[in-house]
Amino acid sequence: MKRYWVVLLLIMSISVARVARADGVTRVPAEQLAEAIAAAEPGDTIEVTGGVFHGNLVVDKTLTLIGLDGATLDAGNKGTVLRIEAPDSTVRGFTVRNSGDSLDREDSGIIIAGPRGLVEDNVLENVLFGIYINAAPGTIVRGNHITGKELDIARRGDLMRLWDSDDVLIENNVTRNGRDAVLWYSERMTLRNNDFSHGRYGLHFMYCDDATMEGNRLTYNSVGAYLMYGRRMILRDNLIAFNRGPSGYGVGLKDMDDSVITGNRILDNRVGAFVDGSPRELNSTGIVRNNLFAYNDIAIEMLPSVRHNLISDNSFIENEQQIVVAGGGQLRDNEWTVSDRGNYWSDYAGYDGDADGVGEIAYRAERLLDNLLGSRPELRLFLYSPVVNAVDFAARAFPLVRPQPILVDEKPLTQPVMPTAAPLPIDAGEGELWPVFLLPLALLALFIILRVGRRRYHMPSPLATQTGGLSHGE
């Protein structure tokens, strides 16, 4: 009788295995994942039902791997956790952690080395490089949360890296505490609704054409986005804020042709946008339109050789310096008025006589200190000092000492144009501090209302409406 039950159980187990094979779906705990991959046929699905796989995995056939119940892949701080070599493979729902720390070997959380891969909804923790797309065109990377190793920033890896991979979609990912998000030698990429923060370069493009970056948050990095040696790049509806490293650029453009910068909120960076040799080709044009530059040390810094940019319908609000020419000089052959519309300047002192939203006199950037700071940036120490204010007043009052204007906007706008980019972030853990700030603010507001009675105030700053009252320190 005992022998009968043993034989029956053996037959049932074989039958179940055959059914799983027939359906192309296998369910295993994480500890058995390597064996399941070895036994699977191309096109199969493996559902991993919890547990922890220890070691390094290679997927060398087309498979779909689905992590359930907290399934975890752990490399034990050695090498790459998961390498996908087969085309059309999917990895979804895993915790991937503890890669090695060798920059030379490019130890990564996940390497995608086969075309048309799909990596989505994974959590990567304590990895050197995050997700590395290496010669894998048509890949989609979506909805992953990636945290780097606790190392000095120069020793960290890139939490998003793309090499020689066209037609890639990267969307809804979050990276924290990495080095860069680097994209090289690739075409027709889309980066949408990602959050790249607390690194060195939020985005760094080199030799890429026809890429679109929209709806991303690039905050608290040394540099928000730096675009180099490419064509037809679109930077649209992004939040680029609080990037204050040694260079501290919100956006950097180096030898970029036919780029379009539009609809972005560029806030509280050392330099909002830095432009060097862009556009490069004589028959190319750069477009900077409908952006908000606010509370930056410098809104836009350009080299004097920069030509052929169309800059209109932007709002320049309360930047310490609106425009700087690096090395000194004037900006020539750039258009600051397009289709009879210029830009909004918060320091514009003109008027709108016919209420058409356009000032009746030109905006002239001709502060003496702005001219000096282009060639002597160390003089910034004296910004807003009484001596500088006196010199500026004298330059305005006496034409003999008035400097040549850096730029002239013939049709300045009298009302700001506000883009609808991504909202300002609240870092993890900061949200619970809101009650501490809200109570005293509410009491202060009540005191002001009671104190001033019916006194009418000016309308609130349009920037405050856009940012919801958040600031760098909140």
mmCIF file of N, CA and C in Angstrom, residues 406-472:
data_model
loop_
_atom_site.group_PDB
_atom_site.id
_atom_site.type_symbol
_atom_site.label_atom_id
_atom_site.label_comp_id
_atom_site.label_asym_id
_atom_site.label_seq_id
_atom_site.Cartn_x
_atom_site.Cartn_y
_atom_site.Cartn_z
ATOM 1 N N ILE A 406 24.293 93.950 -23.268
ATOM 2 C CA ILE A 406 24.565 92.557 -23.620
ATOM 3 C C ILE A 406 23.556 92.076 -24.647
ATOM 4 N N LEU A 407 22.296 92.472 -24.467
ATOM 5 C CA LEU A 407 21.240 92.103 -25.403
ATOM 6 C C LEU A 407 20.179 93.182 -25.376
ATOM 7 N N VAL A 408 19.361 93.206 -26.422
ATOM 8 C CA VAL A 408 18.204 94.091 -26.493
ATOM 9 C C VAL A 408 17.001 93.255 -26.902
ATOM 10 N N ASP A 409 15.969 93.263 -26.059
ATOM 11 C CA ASP A 409 14.703 92.597 -26.362
ATOM 12 C C ASP A 409 13.725 93.692 -26.774
ATOM 13 N N GLU A 410 13.416 93.756 -28.069
ATOM 14 C CA GLU A 410 12.616 94.861 -28.595
ATOM 15 C C GLU A 410 11.157 94.792 -28.178
ATOM 16 N N LYS A 411 10.643 93.612 -27.884
ATOM 17 C CA LYS A 411 9.226 93.445 -27.561
ATOM 18 C C LYS A 411 9.068 92.696 -26.234
ATOM 19 N N PRO A 412 9.537 93.259 -25.139
ATOM 20 C CA PRO A 412 9.445 92.541 -23.861
ATOM 21 C C PRO A 412 7.991 92.362 -23.434
ATOM 22 N N LEU A 413 7.713 91.214 -22.826
ATOM 23 C CA LEU A 413 6.372 90.926 -22.333
ATOM 24 C C LEU A 413 6.184 91.572 -20.967
ATOM 25 N N THR A 414 4.974 91.987 -20.687
ATOM 26 C CA THR A 414 4.689 92.612 -19.396
ATOM 27 C C THR A 414 3.987 91.671 -18.431
ATOM 28 N N GLN A 415 3.665 90.469 -18.878
ATOM 29 C CA GLN A 415 3.107 89.441 -18.007
ATOM 30 C C GLN A 415 3.898 88.153 -18.216
ATOM 31 N N PRO A 416 4.214 87.430 -17.147
ATOM 32 C CA PRO A 416 4.993 86.199 -17.298
ATOM 33 C C PRO A 416 4.198 85.107 -17.998
ATOM 34 N N VAL A 417 4.938 84.224 -18.657
ATOM 35 C CA VAL A 417 4.367 83.041 -19.302
ATOM 36 C C VAL A 417 4.796 81.842 -18.481
ATOM 37 N N MET A 418 3.847 81.098 -17.932
ATOM 38 C CA MET A 418 4.175 80.027 -17.002
ATOM 39 C C MET A 418 3.975 78.652 -17.637
ATOM 40 N N PRO A 419 5.039 77.870 -17.772
ATOM 41 C CA PRO A 419 4.888 76.512 -18.298
ATOM 42 C C PRO A 419 4.284 75.585 -17.258
ATOM 43 N N THR A 420 3.838 74.425 -17.713
ATOM 44 C CA THR A 420 3.225 73.422 -16.821
ATOM 45 C C THR A 420 4.124 72.198 -16.776
ATOM 46 N N ALA A 421 5.288 72.338 -16.189
ATOM 47 C CA ALA A 421 6.228 71.223 -16.083
ATOM 48 C C ALA A 421 5.897 70.384 -14.859
ATOM 49 N N ALA A 422 6.730 69.359 -14.613
ATOM 50 C CA ALA A 422 6.529 68.464 -13.474
ATOM 51 C C ALA A 422 6.557 69.256 -12.172
ATOM 52 N N PRO A 423 5.791 68.814 -11.147
ATOM 53 C CA PRO A 423 5.759 69.542 -9.875
ATOM 54 C C PRO A 423 7.053 69.394 -9.106
ATOM 55 N N LEU A 424 7.271 70.317 -8.184
ATOM 56 C CA LEU A 424 8.443 70.235 -7.324
ATOM 57 C C LEU A 424 8.365 69.001 -6.446
ATOM 58 N N PRO A 425 9.512 68.334 -6.206
ATOM 59 C CA PRO A 425 9.505 67.112 -5.401
ATOM 60 C C PRO A 425 9.544 67.412 -3.915
ATOM 61 N N ILE A 426 9.048 66.452 -3.128
ATOM 62 C CA ILE A 426 9.260 66.431 -1.687
ATOM 63 C C ILE A 426 10.032 65.159 -1.399
ATOM 64 N N ASP A 427 11.260 65.279 -0.920
ATOM 65 C CA ASP A 427 12.073 64.099 -0.671
ATOM 66 C C ASP A 427 11.431 63.210 0.372
ATOM 67 N N ALA A 428 11.760 61.904 0.276
ATOM 68 C CA ALA A 428 11.230 60.941 1.235
ATOM 69 C C ALA A 428 11.581 61.364 2.649
ATOM 70 N N GLY A 429 10.578 61.321 3.526
ATOM 71 C CA GLY A 429 10.788 61.679 4.914
ATOM 72 C C GLY A 429 10.489 63.127 5.217
ATOM 73 N N GLU A 430 10.483 63.988 4.179
ATOM 74 C CA GLU A 430 10.226 65.393 4.435
ATOM 75 C C GLU A 430 8.742 65.680 4.571
ATOM 76 N N GLY A 431 7.891 64.863 3.929
ATOM 77 C CA GLY A 431 6.469 65.122 3.968
ATOM 78 C C GLY A 431 5.914 65.123 5.376
ATOM 79 N N GLU A 432 6.464 64.293 6.280
ATOM 80 C CA GLU A 432 5.931 64.226 7.627
ATOM 81 C C GLU A 432 6.258 65.470 8.444
ATOM 82 N N LEU A 433 7.113 66.361 7.934
ATOM 83 C CA LEU A 433 7.432 67.599 8.638
ATOM 84 C C LEU A 433 6.461 68.725 8.307
ATOM 85 N N TRP A 434 5.569 68.495 7.348
ATOM 86 C CA TRP A 434 4.670 69.566 6.943
ATOM 87 C C TRP A 434 3.858 70.143 8.097
ATOM 88 N N PRO A 435 3.294 69.331 9.012
ATOM 89 C CA PRO A 435 2.525 69.948 10.097
ATOM 90 C C PRO A 435 3.345 70.921 10.934
ATOM 91 N N VAL A 436 4.641 70.647 11.077
ATOM 92 C CA VAL A 436 5.493 71.533 11.866
ATOM 93 C C VAL A 436 5.571 72.915 11.225
ATOM 94 N N PHE A 437 5.597 72.958 9.884
ATOM 95 C CA PHE A 437 5.701 74.233 9.192
ATOM 96 C C PHE A 437 4.345 74.903 8.993
ATOM 97 N N LEU A 438 3.319 74.116 8.786
ATOM 98 C CA LEU A 438 2.027 74.693 8.438
ATOM 99 C C LEU A 438 1.408 75.467 9.593
ATOM 100 N N LEU A 439 1.550 74.975 10.837
ATOM 101 C CA LEU A 439 0.909 75.648 11.963
ATOM 102 C C LEU A 439 1.442 77.065 12.160
ATOM 103 N N PRO A 440 2.766 77.273 12.265
ATOM 104 C CA PRO A 440 3.229 78.662 12.415
ATOM 105 C C PRO A 440 2.911 79.533 11.213
ATOM 106 N N LEU A 441 2.924 78.952 9.998
ATOM 107 C CA LEU A 441 2.572 79.741 8.828
ATOM 108 C C LEU A 441 1.118 80.188 8.888
ATOM 109 N N ALA A 442 0.237 79.274 9.331
ATOM 110 C CA ALA A 442 -1.179 79.624 9.446
ATOM 111 C C ALA A 442 -1.383 80.723 10.487
ATOM 112 N N LEU A 443 -0.685 80.619 11.630
ATOM 113 C CA LEU A 443 -0.804 81.648 12.658
ATOM 114 C C LEU A 443 -0.280 82.995 12.166
ATOM 115 N N LEU A 444 0.829 82.955 11.415
ATOM 116 C CA LEU A 444 1.372 84.196 10.875
ATOM 117 C C LEU A 444 0.400 84.835 9.893
ATOM 118 N N ALA A 445 -0.209 84.007 9.029
ATOM 119 C CA ALA A 445 -1.178 84.536 8.067
ATOM 120 C C ALA A 445 -2.365 85.170 8.783
ATOM 121 N N LEU A 446 -2.849 84.504 9.847
ATOM 122 C CA LEU A 446 -3.978 85.053 10.602
ATOM 123 C C LEU A 446 -3.604 86.395 11.240
ATOM 124 N N PHE A 447 -2.395 86.481 11.772
ATOM 125 C CA PHE A 447 -1.937 87.732 12.391
ATOM 126 C C PHE A 447 -1.904 88.870 11.370
ATOM 127 N N ILE A 448 -1.394 88.570 10.172
ATOM 128 C CA ILE A 448 -1.306 89.607 9.141
ATOM 129 C C ILE A 448 -2.694 90.084 8.735
ATOM 130 N N ILE A 449 -3.626 89.123 8.568
ATOM 131 C CA ILE A 449 -4.989 89.490 8.169
ATOM 132 C C ILE A 449 -5.626 90.401 9.205
ATOM 133 N N LEU A 450 -5.483 90.033 10.488
ATOM 134 C CA LEU A 450 -6.091 90.842 11.544
ATOM 135 C C LEU A 450 -5.414 92.199 11.669
ATOM 136 N N ARG A 451 -4.112 92.238 11.392
ATOM 137 C CA ARG A 451 -3.353 93.478 11.593
ATOM 138 C C ARG A 451 -3.633 94.512 10.506
ATOM 139 N N VAL A 452 -3.734 94.048 9.280
ATOM 140 C CA VAL A 452 -3.833 95.007 8.185
ATOM 141 C C VAL A 452 -5.266 95.346 7.834
ATOM 142 N N GLY A 453 -6.212 94.590 8.354
ATOM 143 C CA GLY A 453 -7.617 94.904 8.103
ATOM 144 C C GLY A 453 -7.960 94.815 6.641
ATOM 145 N N ARG A 454 -8.413 95.927 6.108
ATOM 146 C CA ARG A 454 -8.892 95.913 4.730
ATOM 147 C C ARG A 454 -7.839 96.378 3.727
ATOM 148 N N ARG A 455 -6.623 96.506 4.168
ATOM 149 C CA ARG A 455 -5.589 96.988 3.247
ATOM 150 C C ARG A 455 -5.416 96.017 2.087
ATOM 151 N N ARG A 456 -5.382 96.517 0.906
ATOM 152 C CA ARG A 456 -5.278 95.675 -0.285
ATOM 153 C C ARG A 456 -3.812 95.459 -0.629
ATOM 154 N N TYR A 457 -3.507 94.208 -0.952
ATOM 155 C CA TYR A 457 -2.148 93.849 -1.333
ATOM 156 C C TYR A 457 -2.097 93.568 -2.825
ATOM 157 N N HIS A 458 -0.870 93.628 -3.352
ATOM 158 C CA HIS A 458 -0.664 93.223 -4.735
ATOM 159 C C HIS A 458 -0.959 91.744 -4.879
ATOM 160 N N MET A 459 -1.237 91.330 -6.094
ATOM 161 C CA MET A 459 -1.456 89.905 -6.358
ATOM 162 C C MET A 459 -0.186 89.133 -6.047
ATOM 163 N N PRO A 460 -0.307 87.843 -5.615
ATOM 164 C CA PRO A 460 0.885 87.055 -5.309
ATOM 165 C C PRO A 460 1.730 86.813 -6.546
ATOM 166 N N SER A 461 2.999 86.553 -6.305
ATOM 167 C CA SER A 461 3.917 86.269 -7.397
ATOM 168 C C SER A 461 3.421 85.107 -8.225
ATOM 169 N N PRO A 462 3.451 85.216 -9.568
ATOM 170 C CA PRO A 462 3.037 84.070 -10.388
ATOM 171 C C PRO A 462 3.910 82.863 -10.161
ATOM 172 N N LEU A 463 5.178 83.074 -9.745
ATOM 173 C CA LEU A 463 6.040 81.931 -9.458
ATOM 174 C C LEU A 463 5.532 81.143 -8.275
ATOM 175 N N ALA A 464 5.033 81.828 -7.229
ATOM 176 C CA ALA A 464 4.499 81.118 -6.073
ATOM 177 C C ALA A 464 3.310 80.270 -6.461
ATOM 178 N N THR A 465 2.478 80.769 -7.401
ATOM 179 C CA THR A 465 1.345 79.971 -7.863
ATOM 180 C C THR A 465 1.815 78.701 -8.536
ATOM 181 N N GLN A 466 2.914 78.794 -9.286
ATOM 182 C CA GLN A 466 3.395 77.625 -10.009
ATOM 183 C C GLN A 466 4.043 76.603 -9.104
ATOM 184 N N THR A 467 4.757 77.059 -8.059
ATOM 185 C CA THR A 467 5.518 76.131 -7.227
ATOM 186 C C THR A 467 4.771 75.652 -6.019
ATOM 187 N N GLY A 468 3.548 76.158 -5.799
ATOM 188 C CA GLY A 468 2.787 75.730 -4.635
ATOM 189 C C GLY A 468 3.402 76.168 -3.335
ATOM 190 N N GLY A 469 4.250 77.203 -3.364
ATOM 191 C CA GLY A 469 4.851 77.712 -2.141
ATOM 192 C C GLY A 469 6.064 76.947 -1.688
ATOM 193 N N LEU A 470 6.471 75.887 -2.395
ATOM 194 C CA LEU A 470 7.636 75.121 -1.973
ATOM 195 C C LEU A 470 8.899 75.896 -2.282
ATOM 196 N N SER A 471 9.912 75.662 -1.486
ATOM 197 C CA SER A 471 11.199 76.294 -1.710
ATOM 198 C C SER A 471 12.285 75.257 -1.582
ATOM 199 N N HIS A 472 13.506 75.692 -1.829
ATOM 200 C CA HIS A 472 14.655 74.773 -1.792
ATOM 201 C C HIS A 472 14.749 74.046 -0.463
#
